[in-house]
Short mmCIF file of C-alpha atoms and ligand atoms in Angstrom, two decimals:
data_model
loop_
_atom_site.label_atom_id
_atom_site.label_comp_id
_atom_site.label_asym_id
_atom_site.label_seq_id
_atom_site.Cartn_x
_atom_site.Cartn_y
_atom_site.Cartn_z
CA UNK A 1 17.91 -22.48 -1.29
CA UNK A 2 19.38 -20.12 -4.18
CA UNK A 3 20.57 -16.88 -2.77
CA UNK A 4 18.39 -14.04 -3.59
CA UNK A 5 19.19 -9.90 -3.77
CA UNK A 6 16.02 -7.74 -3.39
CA UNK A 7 16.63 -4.37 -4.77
CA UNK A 8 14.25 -2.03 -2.84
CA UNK A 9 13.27 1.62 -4.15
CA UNK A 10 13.77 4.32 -1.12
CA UNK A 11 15.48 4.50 2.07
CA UNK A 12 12.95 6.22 4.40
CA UNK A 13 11.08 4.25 7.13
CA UNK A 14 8.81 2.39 5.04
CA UNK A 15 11.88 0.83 3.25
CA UNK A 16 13.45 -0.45 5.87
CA UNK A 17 10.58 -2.15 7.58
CA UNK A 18 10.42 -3.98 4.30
CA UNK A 19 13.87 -4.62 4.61
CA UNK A 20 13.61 -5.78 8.25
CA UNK A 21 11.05 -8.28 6.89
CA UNK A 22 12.64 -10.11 3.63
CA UNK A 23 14.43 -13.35 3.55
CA UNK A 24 17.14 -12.56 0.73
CA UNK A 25 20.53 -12.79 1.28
CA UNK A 26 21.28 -9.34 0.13
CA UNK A 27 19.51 -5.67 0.47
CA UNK A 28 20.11 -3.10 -1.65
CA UNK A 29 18.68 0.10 -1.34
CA UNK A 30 18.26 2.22 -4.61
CA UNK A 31 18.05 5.64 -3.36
CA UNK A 32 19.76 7.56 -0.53
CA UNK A 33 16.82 8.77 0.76
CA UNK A 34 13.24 9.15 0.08
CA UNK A 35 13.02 10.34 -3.54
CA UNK A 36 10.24 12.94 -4.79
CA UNK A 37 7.86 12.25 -7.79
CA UNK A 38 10.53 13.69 -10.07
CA UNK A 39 13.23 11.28 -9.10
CA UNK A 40 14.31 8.99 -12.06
CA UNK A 41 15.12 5.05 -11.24
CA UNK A 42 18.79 4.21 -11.57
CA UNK A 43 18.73 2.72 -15.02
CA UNK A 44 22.35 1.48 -14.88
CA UNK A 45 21.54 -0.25 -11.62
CA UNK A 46 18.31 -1.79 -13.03
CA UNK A 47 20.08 -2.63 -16.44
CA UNK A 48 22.60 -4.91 -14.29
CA UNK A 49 20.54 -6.49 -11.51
CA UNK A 50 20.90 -10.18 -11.40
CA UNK A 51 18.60 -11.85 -12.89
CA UNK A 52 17.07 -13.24 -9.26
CA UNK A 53 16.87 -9.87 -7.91
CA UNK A 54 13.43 -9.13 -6.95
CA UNK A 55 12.28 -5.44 -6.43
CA UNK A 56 10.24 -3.47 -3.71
CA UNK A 57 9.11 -0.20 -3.39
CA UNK A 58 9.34 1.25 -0.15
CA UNK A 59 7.61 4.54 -0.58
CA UNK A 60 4.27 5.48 1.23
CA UNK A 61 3.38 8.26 -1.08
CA UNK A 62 0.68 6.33 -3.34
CA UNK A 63 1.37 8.38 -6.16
CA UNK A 64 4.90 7.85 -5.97
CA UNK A 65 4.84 4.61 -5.44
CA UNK A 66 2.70 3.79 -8.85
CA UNK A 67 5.13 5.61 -10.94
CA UNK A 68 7.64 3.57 -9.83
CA UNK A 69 5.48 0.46 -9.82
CA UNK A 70 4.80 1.60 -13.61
CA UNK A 71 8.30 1.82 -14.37
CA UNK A 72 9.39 -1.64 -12.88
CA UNK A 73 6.34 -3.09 -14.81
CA UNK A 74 7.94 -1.33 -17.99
CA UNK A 75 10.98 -2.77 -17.12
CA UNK A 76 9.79 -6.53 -16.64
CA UNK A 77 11.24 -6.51 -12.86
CA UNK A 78 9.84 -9.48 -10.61
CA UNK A 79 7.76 -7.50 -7.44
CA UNK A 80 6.45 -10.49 -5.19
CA UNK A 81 4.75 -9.23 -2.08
CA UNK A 82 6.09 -8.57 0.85
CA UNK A 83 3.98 -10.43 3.79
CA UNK A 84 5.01 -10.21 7.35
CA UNK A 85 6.43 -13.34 8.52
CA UNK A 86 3.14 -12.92 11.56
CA UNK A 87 0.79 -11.74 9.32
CA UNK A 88 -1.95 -13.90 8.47
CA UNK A 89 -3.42 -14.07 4.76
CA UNK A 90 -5.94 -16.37 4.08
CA UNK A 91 -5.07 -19.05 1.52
CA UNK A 92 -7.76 -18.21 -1.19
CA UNK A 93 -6.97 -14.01 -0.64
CA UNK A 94 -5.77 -12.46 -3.54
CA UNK A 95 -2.99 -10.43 -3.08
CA UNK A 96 -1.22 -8.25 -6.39
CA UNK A 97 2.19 -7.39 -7.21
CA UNK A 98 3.93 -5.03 -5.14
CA UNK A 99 1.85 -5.33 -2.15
CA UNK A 100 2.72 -5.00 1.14
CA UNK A 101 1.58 -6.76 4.17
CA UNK A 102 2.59 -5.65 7.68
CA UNK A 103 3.17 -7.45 10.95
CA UNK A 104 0.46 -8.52 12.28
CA UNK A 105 -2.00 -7.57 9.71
CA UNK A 106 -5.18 -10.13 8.88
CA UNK A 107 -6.06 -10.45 5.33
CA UNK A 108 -8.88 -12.70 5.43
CA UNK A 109 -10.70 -14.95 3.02
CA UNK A 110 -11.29 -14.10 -0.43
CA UNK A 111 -10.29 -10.63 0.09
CA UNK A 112 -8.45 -9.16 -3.12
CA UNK A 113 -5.47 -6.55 -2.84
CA UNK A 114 -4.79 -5.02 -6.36
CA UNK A 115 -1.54 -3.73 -7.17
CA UNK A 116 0.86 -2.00 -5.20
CA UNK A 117 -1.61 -1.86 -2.02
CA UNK A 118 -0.25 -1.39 1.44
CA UNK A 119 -1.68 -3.19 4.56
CA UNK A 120 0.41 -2.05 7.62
CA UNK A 121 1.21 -2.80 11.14
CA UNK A 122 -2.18 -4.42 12.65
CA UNK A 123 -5.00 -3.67 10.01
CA UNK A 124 -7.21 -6.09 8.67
CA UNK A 125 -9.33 -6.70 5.48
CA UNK A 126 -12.40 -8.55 6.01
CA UNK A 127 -13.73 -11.51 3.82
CA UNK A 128 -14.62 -10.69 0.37
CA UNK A 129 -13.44 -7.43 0.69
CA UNK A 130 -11.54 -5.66 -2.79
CA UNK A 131 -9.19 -3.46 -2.22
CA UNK A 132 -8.18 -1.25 -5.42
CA UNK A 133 -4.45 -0.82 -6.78
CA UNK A 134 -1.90 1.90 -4.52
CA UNK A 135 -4.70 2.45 -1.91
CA UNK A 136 -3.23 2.35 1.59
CA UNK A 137 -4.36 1.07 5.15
CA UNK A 138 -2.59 2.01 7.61
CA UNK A 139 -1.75 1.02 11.39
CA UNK A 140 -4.59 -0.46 13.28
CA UNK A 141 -7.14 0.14 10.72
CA UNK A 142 -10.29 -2.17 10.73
CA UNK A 143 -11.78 -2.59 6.82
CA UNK A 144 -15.16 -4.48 7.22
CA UNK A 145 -15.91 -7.51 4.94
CA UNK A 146 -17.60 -7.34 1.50
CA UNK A 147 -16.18 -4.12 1.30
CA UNK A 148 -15.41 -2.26 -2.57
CA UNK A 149 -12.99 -0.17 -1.90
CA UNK A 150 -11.43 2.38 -5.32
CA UNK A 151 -7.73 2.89 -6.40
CA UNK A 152 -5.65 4.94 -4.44
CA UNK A 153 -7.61 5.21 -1.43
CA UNK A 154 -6.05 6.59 2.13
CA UNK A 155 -7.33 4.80 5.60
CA UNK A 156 -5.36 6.86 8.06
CA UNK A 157 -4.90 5.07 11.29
CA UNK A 158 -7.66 3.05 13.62
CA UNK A 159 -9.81 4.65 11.11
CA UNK A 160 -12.97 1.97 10.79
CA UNK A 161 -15.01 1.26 7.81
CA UNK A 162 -18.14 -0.81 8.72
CA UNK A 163 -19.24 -4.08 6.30
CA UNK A 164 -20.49 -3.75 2.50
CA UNK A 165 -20.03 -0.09 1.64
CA UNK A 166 -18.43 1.17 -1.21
CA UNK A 167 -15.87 3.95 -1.32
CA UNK A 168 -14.72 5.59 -4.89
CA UNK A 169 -11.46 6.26 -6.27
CA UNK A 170 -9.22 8.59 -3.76
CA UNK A 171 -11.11 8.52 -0.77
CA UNK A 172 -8.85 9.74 1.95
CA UNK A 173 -10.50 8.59 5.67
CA UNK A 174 -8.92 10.39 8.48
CA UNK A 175 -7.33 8.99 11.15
CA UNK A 176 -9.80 7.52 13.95
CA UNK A 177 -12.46 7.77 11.63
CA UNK A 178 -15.79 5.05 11.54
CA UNK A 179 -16.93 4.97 8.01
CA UNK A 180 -21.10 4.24 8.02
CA UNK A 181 -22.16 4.91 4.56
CA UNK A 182 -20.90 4.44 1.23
CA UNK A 183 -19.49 7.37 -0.43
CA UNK A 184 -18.20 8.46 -4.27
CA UNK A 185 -14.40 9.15 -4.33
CA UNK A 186 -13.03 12.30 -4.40
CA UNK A 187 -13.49 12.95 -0.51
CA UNK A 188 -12.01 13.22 2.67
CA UNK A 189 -14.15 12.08 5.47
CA UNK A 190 -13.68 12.06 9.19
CA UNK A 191 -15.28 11.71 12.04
CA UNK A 192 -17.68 9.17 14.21
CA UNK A 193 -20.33 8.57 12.48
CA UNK A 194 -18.01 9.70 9.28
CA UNK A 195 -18.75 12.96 7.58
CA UNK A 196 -17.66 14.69 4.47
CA UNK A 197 -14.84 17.05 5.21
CA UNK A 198 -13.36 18.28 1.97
CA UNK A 199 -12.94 17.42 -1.29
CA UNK A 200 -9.34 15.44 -2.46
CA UNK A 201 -7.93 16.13 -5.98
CA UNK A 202 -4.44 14.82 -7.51
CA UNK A 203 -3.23 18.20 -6.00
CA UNK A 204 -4.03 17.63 -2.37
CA UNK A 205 -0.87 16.58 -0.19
CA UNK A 206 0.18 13.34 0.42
CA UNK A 207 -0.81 11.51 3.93
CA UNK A 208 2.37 10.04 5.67
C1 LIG B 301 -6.94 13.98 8.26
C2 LIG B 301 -5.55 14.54 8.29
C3 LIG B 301 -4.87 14.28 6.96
C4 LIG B 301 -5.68 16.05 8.54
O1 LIG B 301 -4.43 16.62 8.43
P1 LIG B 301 -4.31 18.21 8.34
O2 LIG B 301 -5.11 18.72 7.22
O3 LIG B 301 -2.84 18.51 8.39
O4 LIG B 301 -5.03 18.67 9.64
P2 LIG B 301 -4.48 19.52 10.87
O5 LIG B 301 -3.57 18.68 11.71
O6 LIG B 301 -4.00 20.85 10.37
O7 LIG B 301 -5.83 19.73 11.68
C5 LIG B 301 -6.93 20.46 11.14
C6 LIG B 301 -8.11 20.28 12.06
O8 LIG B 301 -8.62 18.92 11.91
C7 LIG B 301 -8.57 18.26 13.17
N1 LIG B 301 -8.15 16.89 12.91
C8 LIG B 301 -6.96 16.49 12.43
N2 LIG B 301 -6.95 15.17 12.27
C9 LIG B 301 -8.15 14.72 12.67
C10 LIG B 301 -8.71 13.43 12.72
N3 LIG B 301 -8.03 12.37 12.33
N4 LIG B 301 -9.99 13.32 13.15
C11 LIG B 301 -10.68 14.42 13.55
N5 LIG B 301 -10.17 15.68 13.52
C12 LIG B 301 -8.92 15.82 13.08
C13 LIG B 301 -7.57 19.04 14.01
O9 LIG B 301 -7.83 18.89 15.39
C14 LIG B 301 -7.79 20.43 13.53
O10 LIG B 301 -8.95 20.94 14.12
P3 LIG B 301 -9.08 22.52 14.55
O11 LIG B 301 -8.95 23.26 13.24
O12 LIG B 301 -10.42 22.59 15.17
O13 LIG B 301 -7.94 22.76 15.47
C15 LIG B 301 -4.71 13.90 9.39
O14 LIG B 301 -5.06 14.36 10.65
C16 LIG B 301 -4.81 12.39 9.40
O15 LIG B 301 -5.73 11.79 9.92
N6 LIG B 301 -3.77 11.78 8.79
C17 LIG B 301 -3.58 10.37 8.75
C18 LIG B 301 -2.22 10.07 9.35
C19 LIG B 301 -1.99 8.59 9.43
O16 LIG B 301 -2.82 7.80 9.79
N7 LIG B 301 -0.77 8.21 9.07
C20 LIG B 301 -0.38 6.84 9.05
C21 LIG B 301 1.09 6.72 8.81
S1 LIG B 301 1.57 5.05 8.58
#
């Protein structure tokens, strides 16, 4: 087995549970702590990575996250999932670059996780369900199957989203939530049955 270094942007708690689940030999983090959308990758650590380094981004900010994910794309840097060791993930899921798979978390069969998608600690993602790129379910949470779910979405925890809906771009679901209808993007909704609470722009504050 070749020896491997995975580089992995941040050092909050989302890095190092990636960090607590890789096989490489060696660990670098690339930031001392969590950086802020501002925060510029360290060129002259990228420009000299060896050339089996692959690269993780251990932010939970979505919109973070994609401007790095961008910026390692630009760059031509490997970014192989990370999948919990005791997660299970069907064998004809599709799963993108960059995404992240929790312990215990269920991806199931021919679901399809864009980009840079986060399925935490315990969530699942029913058969045939899409996922789009940088959206984010979080502990616990239950995604139905057959499921079209937009970019950048936001399932905060236990939340519940019941079988064939569609959600648009950005919808945030609060925490506890059980999602019964399908709904355009753009909105927060919470609640049981789930109800439109406010609208979510790029300007609205990021979930953690
Ligand atoms: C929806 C959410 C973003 C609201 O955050 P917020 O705007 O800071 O809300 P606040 O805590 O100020 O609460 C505002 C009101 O909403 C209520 N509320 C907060 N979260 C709620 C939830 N998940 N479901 C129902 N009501 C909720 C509060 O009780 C409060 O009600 P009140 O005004 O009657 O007292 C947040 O509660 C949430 O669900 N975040 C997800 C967190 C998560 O899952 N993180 C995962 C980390 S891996």
């Amino acid at each position: 087995v070749t020896a491997r270094t995975a580089f992995i942007i941040g050092n909050g708690g989302h890095a190092h549970v990636i960090a607590s689940l890789l096989p490489h030999d060696t660990i670098r983090f690339l930031v001392t702590e969590s950086p802020s959308a501002g925060e510029a990758l360290q060129d002259d650590v990228l420009a000299s990575r060896p050339g089996d380094a692959d690269f993780f981004i251990g932010i939970g900010d979505d919109a973070v996250r994609r401007r790095y994910f961008d910026r390692l794309d630009a760059l031509g840097a490997p970014m192989p999932p990370c999948v919990a060791q005791h997660a299970f993930v069907a064998g004809d899921a599709r799963l993108g670059r960059g995404v992240f798979i929790g312990p215990g978390a269920v991806v199931a069969s021919r679901a399809k996780l864009a980009d840079n998608v986060i399925v935490n600690t315990l969530a699942a993602v029913d058969h045939d369900s899409d996922v789009g790129e940088d959206s984010q379910v979080t502990p616990g949470v239950s995604l139905g199957s057959r499921l079209t779910i937009g970019r950048r979405c936001y399932f905060g925890m236990k939340s519940c989203v019941l079988p064939r809906l569609s959600l648009g771009d950005r919808t945030i679901v609060m925490a506890g939530a059980l999602v019964v209808r399908s709904s355009p993007g753009g909105v927060m909704l919470g609640g049981s049955p789930a109800r439109v609470m406010r609208p979510v722009n790029e300007a609205s504050a990021p979930l953690g």
